Amino acid sequence: MRYQVVEMPPNSTQGYRPYGGALQFWRCKEHECLIAGPAETGKTLVALQKLDALGWKYPRFRGLIVRKSYQSAVNSVIQTYLKKVIGAWDGRTGRFDSAKSPVKSFGGERPEWFAYPNGSRIVV
């Protein structure tokens, strides 16, 4: 099965669209990019969306999700990644379904890494 990365046109209303500081983070081209701010402002989501986009754009890309503890990552970041970032749109239910994603997780309910069809890998 072949997959293709499709970039949305700038005026599109579809897909993820960052604003404010999240947009600055999304556009950052440095080797290290940091984002800070109050809770519930989209920092985790923009970081995961960018990591996912890089995984699709660059075959054999290696990315890393880091939190103070692995348990913290599993309870928060990984749940966001599974429910809001990876997955395929299910028109029947009207939501993303990570089970239909071409991105495969390894490690069961506590994923240790995610493998993309193009050879990219994101490690937790």
Short mmCIF file of C-alpha atoms in Angstrom, two decimals:
data_model
loop_
_atom_site.label_atom_id
_atom_site.label_comp_id
_atom_site.label_asym_id
_atom_site.label_seq_id
_atom_site.Cartn_x
_atom_site.Cartn_y
_atom_site.Cartn_z
CA MET A 1 0.00 0.00 0.00
CA ARG A 2 1.34 3.45 -0.91
CA TYR A 3 0.84 6.64 1.08
CA GLN A 4 1.24 10.20 -0.03
CA VAL A 5 1.74 13.30 2.08
CA VAL A 6 -0.65 16.01 0.98
CA GLU A 7 0.04 19.58 2.04
CA MET A 8 -3.07 21.70 2.37
CA PRO A 9 -3.17 25.05 0.56
CA PRO A 10 -2.66 28.11 2.81
CA ASN A 11 -6.32 29.17 2.57
CA SER A 12 -7.69 25.70 3.40
CA THR A 13 -10.07 25.21 6.32
CA GLN A 14 -9.26 21.50 6.56
CA GLY A 15 -6.75 19.86 8.89
CA TYR A 16 -4.70 21.24 11.77
CA ARG A 17 -4.10 24.99 11.83
CA PRO A 18 -1.86 26.49 14.56
CA TYR A 19 -2.17 30.09 15.74
CA GLY A 20 -0.05 32.52 17.78
CA GLY A 21 2.91 30.93 19.57
CA ALA A 22 1.95 27.53 18.19
CA LEU A 23 2.30 28.91 14.65
CA GLN A 24 5.75 30.29 15.48
CA PHE A 25 6.73 26.87 16.85
CA TRP A 26 5.33 25.15 13.74
CA ARG A 27 7.43 27.40 11.48
CA CYS A 28 10.64 27.00 13.52
CA LYS A 29 13.44 25.50 11.40
CA GLU A 30 16.13 25.33 14.12
CA HIS A 31 17.56 22.06 15.43
CA GLU A 32 15.84 22.71 18.76
CA CYS A 33 12.49 24.44 19.19
CA LEU A 34 10.88 25.17 22.56
CA ILE A 35 7.38 26.32 23.39
CA ALA A 36 6.14 27.45 26.81
CA GLY A 37 2.89 28.80 28.16
CA PRO A 38 -0.12 28.13 30.37
CA ALA A 39 -1.96 24.80 30.50
CA GLU A 40 -4.47 23.89 27.79
CA THR A 41 -3.08 26.25 25.14
CA GLY A 42 -2.10 23.63 22.56
CA LYS A 43 1.62 23.22 23.23
CA THR A 44 1.54 19.42 23.24
CA LEU A 45 -0.74 19.25 20.22
CA VAL A 46 1.43 21.51 18.05
CA ALA A 47 4.58 19.62 19.04
CA LEU A 48 2.99 16.27 18.18
CA GLN A 49 1.52 17.58 14.92
CA LYS A 50 4.94 18.88 13.89
CA LEU A 51 6.64 15.61 14.86
CA ASP A 52 4.05 13.67 12.83
CA ALA A 53 4.48 15.98 9.82
CA LEU A 54 8.27 15.56 9.95
CA GLY A 55 7.84 11.78 10.17
CA TRP A 56 5.77 11.78 6.99
CA LYS A 57 7.83 14.36 5.11
CA TYR A 58 11.29 12.84 5.67
CA PRO A 59 11.66 9.08 5.08
CA ARG A 60 13.69 7.34 7.81
CA PHE A 61 13.26 10.37 10.11
CA ARG A 62 13.99 9.71 13.81
CA GLY A 63 12.01 11.67 16.38
CA LEU A 64 11.80 11.55 20.15
CA ILE A 65 8.98 12.26 22.60
CA VAL A 66 10.44 13.14 26.00
CA ARG A 67 8.74 13.79 29.33
CA LYS A 68 10.09 13.81 32.88
CA SER A 69 8.83 10.25 33.30
CA TYR A 70 7.68 7.58 30.86
CA GLN A 71 4.46 7.16 32.87
CA SER A 72 3.73 10.86 32.42
CA ALA A 73 4.19 10.50 28.66
CA VAL A 74 1.88 7.48 28.47
CA ASN A 75 -0.86 9.17 30.50
CA SER A 76 -0.88 12.45 28.60
CA VAL A 77 1.22 12.91 25.46
CA ILE A 78 0.69 9.45 24.00
CA GLN A 79 -3.08 9.67 24.50
CA THR A 80 -3.13 12.99 22.61
CA TYR A 81 -0.94 11.51 19.87
CA LEU A 82 -3.23 8.50 19.44
CA LYS A 83 -6.55 10.36 19.67
CA LYS A 84 -5.79 13.63 17.89
CA VAL A 85 -2.74 13.26 15.66
CA ILE A 86 -2.29 9.86 14.06
CA GLY A 87 -5.16 7.97 12.61
CA ALA A 88 -7.43 7.97 9.66
CA TRP A 89 -10.68 9.86 9.37
CA ASP A 90 -13.70 7.62 9.81
CA GLY A 91 -16.59 9.24 7.95
CA ARG A 92 -19.03 6.85 9.59
CA THR A 93 -18.20 7.97 13.15
CA GLY A 94 -17.01 11.50 12.29
CA ARG A 95 -13.72 11.16 14.17
CA PHE A 96 -10.15 10.00 13.86
CA ASP A 97 -9.59 6.29 14.41
CA SER A 98 -6.02 5.43 15.41
CA ALA A 99 -6.72 1.76 14.65
CA LYS A 100 -7.03 2.71 10.96
CA SER A 101 -3.75 4.59 10.95
CA PRO A 102 -0.92 3.48 8.71
CA VAL A 103 1.34 4.48 11.64
CA LYS A 104 1.88 1.44 13.84
CA SER A 105 2.62 1.55 17.55
CA PHE A 106 4.91 -0.97 19.24
CA GLY A 107 4.66 -1.79 22.92
CA GLY A 108 0.97 -2.55 23.36
CA GLU A 109 -1.00 -0.21 25.61
CA ARG A 110 2.23 1.52 26.63
CA PRO A 111 3.83 2.27 23.24
CA GLU A 112 7.60 2.55 23.12
CA TRP A 113 7.78 3.73 19.51
CA PHE A 114 5.72 4.48 16.42
CA ALA A 115 6.73 3.25 12.97
CA TYR A 116 5.70 5.05 9.77
CA PRO A 117 5.32 3.28 6.40
CA ASN A 118 8.22 5.36 5.00
CA GLY A 119 10.68 4.04 7.59
CA SER A 120 10.39 6.97 10.00
CA ARG A 121 10.24 6.18 13.69
CA ILE A 122 9.19 8.23 16.72
CA VAL A 123 10.47 6.87 20.03
CA VAL A 124 8.89 7.59 23.42
#
